[in-house]
Short mmCIF file of C-alpha atoms in Angstrom, two decimals:
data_model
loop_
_atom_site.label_atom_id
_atom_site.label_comp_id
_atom_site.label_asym_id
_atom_site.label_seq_id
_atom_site.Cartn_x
_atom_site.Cartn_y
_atom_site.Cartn_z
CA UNK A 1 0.00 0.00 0.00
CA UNK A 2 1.48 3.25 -0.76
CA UNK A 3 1.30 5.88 1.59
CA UNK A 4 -0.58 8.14 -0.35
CA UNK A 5 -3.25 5.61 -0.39
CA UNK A 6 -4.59 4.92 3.12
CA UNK A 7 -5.63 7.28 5.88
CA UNK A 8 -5.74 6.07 9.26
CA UNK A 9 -8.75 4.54 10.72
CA UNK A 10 -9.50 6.48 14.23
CA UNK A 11 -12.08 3.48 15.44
CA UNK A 12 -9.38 0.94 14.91
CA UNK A 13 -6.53 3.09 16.39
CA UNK A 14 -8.73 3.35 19.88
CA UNK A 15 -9.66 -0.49 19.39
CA UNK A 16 -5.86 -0.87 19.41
CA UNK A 17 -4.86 0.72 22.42
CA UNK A 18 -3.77 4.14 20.99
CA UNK A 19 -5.15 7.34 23.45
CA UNK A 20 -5.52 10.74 21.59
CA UNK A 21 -2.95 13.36 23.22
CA UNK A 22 -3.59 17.07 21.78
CA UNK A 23 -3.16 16.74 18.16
CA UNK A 24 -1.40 12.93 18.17
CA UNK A 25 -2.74 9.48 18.62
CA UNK A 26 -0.19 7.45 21.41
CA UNK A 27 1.05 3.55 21.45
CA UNK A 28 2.41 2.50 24.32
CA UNK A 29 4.14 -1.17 24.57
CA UNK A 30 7.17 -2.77 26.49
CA UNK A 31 9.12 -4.91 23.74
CA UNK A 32 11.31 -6.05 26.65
CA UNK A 33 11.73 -5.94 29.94
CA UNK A 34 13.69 -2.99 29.81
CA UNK A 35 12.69 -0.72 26.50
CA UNK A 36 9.01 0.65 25.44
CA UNK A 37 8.38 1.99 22.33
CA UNK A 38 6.05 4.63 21.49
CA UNK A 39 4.01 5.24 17.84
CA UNK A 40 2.93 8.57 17.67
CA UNK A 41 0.51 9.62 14.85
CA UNK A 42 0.39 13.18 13.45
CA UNK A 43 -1.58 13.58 10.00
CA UNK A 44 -0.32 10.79 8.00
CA UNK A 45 2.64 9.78 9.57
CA UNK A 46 3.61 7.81 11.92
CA UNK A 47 7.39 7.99 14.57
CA UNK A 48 8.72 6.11 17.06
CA UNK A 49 10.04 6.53 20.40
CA UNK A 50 11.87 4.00 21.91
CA UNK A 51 12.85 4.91 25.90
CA UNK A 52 14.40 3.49 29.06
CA UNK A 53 11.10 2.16 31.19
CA UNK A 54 12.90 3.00 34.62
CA UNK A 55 14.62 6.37 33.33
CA UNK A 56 11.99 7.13 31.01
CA UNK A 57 15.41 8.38 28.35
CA UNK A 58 15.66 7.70 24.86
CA UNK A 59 17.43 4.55 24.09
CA UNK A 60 20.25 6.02 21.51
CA UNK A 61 21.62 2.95 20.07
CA UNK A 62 18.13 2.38 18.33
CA UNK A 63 18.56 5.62 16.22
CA UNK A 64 22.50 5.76 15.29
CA UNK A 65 22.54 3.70 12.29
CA UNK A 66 25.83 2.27 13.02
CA UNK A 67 24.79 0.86 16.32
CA UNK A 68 24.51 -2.65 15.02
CA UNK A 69 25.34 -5.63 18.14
CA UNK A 70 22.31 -8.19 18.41
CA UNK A 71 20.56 -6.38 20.76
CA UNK A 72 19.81 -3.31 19.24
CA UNK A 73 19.22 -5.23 15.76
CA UNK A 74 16.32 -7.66 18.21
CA UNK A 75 15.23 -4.12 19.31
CA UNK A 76 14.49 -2.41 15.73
CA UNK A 77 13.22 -5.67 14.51
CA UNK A 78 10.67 -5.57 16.96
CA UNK A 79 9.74 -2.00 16.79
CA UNK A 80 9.25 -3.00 12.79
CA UNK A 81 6.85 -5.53 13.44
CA UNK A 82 4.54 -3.47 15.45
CA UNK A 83 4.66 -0.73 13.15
CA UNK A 84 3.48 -3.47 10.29
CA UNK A 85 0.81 -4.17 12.64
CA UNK A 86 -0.28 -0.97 13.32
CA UNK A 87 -0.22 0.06 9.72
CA UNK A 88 -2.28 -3.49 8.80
CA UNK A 89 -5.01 -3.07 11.13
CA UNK A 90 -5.38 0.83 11.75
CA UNK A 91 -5.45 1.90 8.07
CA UNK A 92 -8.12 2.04 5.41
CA UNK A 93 -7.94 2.81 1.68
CA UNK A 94 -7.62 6.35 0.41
CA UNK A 95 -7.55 6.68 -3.68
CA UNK A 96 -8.00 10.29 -4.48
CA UNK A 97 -7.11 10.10 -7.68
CA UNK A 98 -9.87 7.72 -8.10
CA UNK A 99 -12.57 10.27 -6.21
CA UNK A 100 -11.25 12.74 -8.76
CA UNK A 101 -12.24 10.51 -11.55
CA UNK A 102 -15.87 9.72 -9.58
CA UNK A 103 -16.60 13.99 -9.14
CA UNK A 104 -15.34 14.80 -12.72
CA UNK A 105 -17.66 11.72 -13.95
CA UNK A 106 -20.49 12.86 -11.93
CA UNK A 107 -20.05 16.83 -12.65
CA UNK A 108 -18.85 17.36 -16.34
CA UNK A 109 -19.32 13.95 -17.61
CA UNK A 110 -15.45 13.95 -18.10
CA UNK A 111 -14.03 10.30 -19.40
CA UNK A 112 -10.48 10.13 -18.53
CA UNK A 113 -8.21 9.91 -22.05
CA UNK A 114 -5.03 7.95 -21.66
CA UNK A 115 -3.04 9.42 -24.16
CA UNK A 116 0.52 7.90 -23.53
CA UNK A 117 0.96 3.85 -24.16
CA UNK A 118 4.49 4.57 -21.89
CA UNK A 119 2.85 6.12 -19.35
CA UNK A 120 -0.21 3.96 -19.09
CA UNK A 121 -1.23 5.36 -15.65
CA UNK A 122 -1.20 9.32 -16.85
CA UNK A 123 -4.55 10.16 -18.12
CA UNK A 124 -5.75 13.52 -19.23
CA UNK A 125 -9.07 15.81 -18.69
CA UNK A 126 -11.19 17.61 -21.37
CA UNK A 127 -13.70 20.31 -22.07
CA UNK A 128 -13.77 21.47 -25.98
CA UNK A 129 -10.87 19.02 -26.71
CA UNK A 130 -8.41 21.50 -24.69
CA UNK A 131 -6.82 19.87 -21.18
CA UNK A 132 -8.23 21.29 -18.07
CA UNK A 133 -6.39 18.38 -16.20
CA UNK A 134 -3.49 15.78 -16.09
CA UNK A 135 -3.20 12.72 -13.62
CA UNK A 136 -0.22 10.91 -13.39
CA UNK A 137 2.51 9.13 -11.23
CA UNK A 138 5.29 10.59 -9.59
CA UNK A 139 8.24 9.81 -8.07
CA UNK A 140 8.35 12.25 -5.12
CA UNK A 141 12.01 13.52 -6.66
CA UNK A 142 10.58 14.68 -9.55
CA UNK A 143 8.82 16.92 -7.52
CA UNK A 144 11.93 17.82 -5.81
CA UNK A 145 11.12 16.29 -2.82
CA UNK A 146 13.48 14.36 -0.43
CA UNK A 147 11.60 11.12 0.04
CA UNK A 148 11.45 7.80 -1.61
CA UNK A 149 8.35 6.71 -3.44
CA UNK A 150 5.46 7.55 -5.63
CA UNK A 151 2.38 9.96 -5.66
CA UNK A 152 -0.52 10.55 -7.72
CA UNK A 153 -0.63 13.89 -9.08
CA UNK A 154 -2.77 16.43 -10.69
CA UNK A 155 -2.11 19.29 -12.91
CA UNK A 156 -4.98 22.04 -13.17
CA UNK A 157 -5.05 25.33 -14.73
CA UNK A 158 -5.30 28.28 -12.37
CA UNK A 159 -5.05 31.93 -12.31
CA UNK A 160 -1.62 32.81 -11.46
CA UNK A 161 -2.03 34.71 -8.24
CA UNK A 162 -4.22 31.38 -6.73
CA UNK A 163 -0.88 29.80 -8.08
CA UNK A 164 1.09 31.58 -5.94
CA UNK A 165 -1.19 31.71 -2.62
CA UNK A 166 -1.34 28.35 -3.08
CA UNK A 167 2.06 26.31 -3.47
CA UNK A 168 3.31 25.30 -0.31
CA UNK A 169 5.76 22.05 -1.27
CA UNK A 170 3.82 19.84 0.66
CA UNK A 171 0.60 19.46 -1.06
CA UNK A 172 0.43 22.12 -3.81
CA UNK A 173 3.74 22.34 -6.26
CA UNK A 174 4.52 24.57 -9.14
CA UNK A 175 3.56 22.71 -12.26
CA UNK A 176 5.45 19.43 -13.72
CA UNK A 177 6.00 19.95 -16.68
CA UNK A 178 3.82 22.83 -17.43
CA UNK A 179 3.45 26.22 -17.81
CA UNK A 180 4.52 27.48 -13.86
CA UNK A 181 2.36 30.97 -14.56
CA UNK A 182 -1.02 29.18 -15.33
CA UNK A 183 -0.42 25.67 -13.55
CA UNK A 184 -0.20 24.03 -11.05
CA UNK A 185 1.13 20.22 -9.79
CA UNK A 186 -1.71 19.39 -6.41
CA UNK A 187 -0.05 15.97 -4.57
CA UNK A 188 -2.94 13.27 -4.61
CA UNK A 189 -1.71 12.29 -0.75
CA UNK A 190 -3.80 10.40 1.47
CA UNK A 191 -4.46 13.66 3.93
CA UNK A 192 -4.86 16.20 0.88
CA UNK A 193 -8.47 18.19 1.32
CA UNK A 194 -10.65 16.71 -1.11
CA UNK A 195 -13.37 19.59 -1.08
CA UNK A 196 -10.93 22.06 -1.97
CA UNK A 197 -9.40 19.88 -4.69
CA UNK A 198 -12.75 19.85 -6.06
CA UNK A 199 -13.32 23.96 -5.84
CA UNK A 200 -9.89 24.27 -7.51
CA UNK A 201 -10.93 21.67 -10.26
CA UNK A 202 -14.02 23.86 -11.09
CA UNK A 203 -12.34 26.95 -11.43
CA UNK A 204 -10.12 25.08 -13.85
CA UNK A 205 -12.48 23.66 -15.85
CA UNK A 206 -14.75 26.84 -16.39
CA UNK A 207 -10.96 28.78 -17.45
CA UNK A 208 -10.80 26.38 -19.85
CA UNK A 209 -14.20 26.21 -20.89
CA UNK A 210 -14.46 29.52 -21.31
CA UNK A 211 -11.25 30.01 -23.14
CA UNK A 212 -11.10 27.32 -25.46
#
């Protein structure tokens, strides 16, 4: 599952044993006798602590990367496992890229085009046979982006001063490969706001419309 495609299940998290704290939801659980590890959950992601049960002090050899006896290896191993688990049972699908498809069915009676046999997963979006979207896969680099993996993306057309309000590097990017003044790259992530995907989608479409 990639991350961009699950969002975590709150129900499941509390059936789990996580307890909401402010903003985060908190794992507790001794792996030994001596070391507890805790998964914290903020947004979409998800960190671990690993500390001392009688000092309560973060156990160092678990995040230096040359720390390597048996131990520590038994202790990351372990900390792995429950973070499997806790991504198996407290997640839940997320396509966006496939709600985009459902609204844009629903709204314009837009049929995706797949234009590109060597890209068989970009597709395009059309009013009066001009583009007033593009879906495809990313590698997060292309974006520029320090992190392994793919996302879904979308290209829209947008006036260039909602271009600029709106990039942030996170979820809204300045256009791949397009035009930077009149587009704009939005990152199909798990946690992205739908609804205002959708408003920016509109105003896209009726440019275009109204231009072509």
């Amino acid at each position: 599952m990639k991350a961009n495609e699950f969002v975590w299940d709150i129900i499941a998290l509390k059936d789990f044993g996580f307890f909401k704290k402010e903003n985060r939801y908190v794992y507790e659980k001794n792996i030994n006798s001596f070391l507890k590890a805790f998964f914290i959950i903020e947004d979409n992601d998800v960190r671990v602590e690993v500390k001392d049960i009688k000092t309560k002090e973060i156990y160092m050899p678990f995040y230096i990367e040359s720390a390597s006896g048996a131990y520590v290896i038994k202790v990351r191993n372990t900390v792995d496992d429950l973070k499997k688990e806790i991504i198996k049972n407290c997640t839940k699908n997320k396509n966006i890229k496939e709600e985009i498809l459902i609204f844009v069915k629903k709204r314009y009676n837009t049929t995706p085009i797949y234009p590109w046999p060597k890209i068989p997963s970009a597709c395009t979006l059309k009013v009066n046979d001009k583009w007033y979207g593009v879906m495809m896969d990313l590698s997060y680099k292309s974006l520029k982006v320090d992190k392994e993996g793919n996302v879904d993306i979308l290209n829209i057309k947008l006036p260039t001063e909602k271009i600029e309000e709106l990039v942030d590097k996170e979820t809204f990017y300045p256009a791949y490969h397009m035009n930077k003044k009149n587009w704009i790259t939005i990152a199909l992530t798990a946690n992205a706001d739908i609804s205002l995907i959708e408003d920016l989608i509109e105003l896209s479409y009726h440019i275009v419309r109204e231009n072509a």
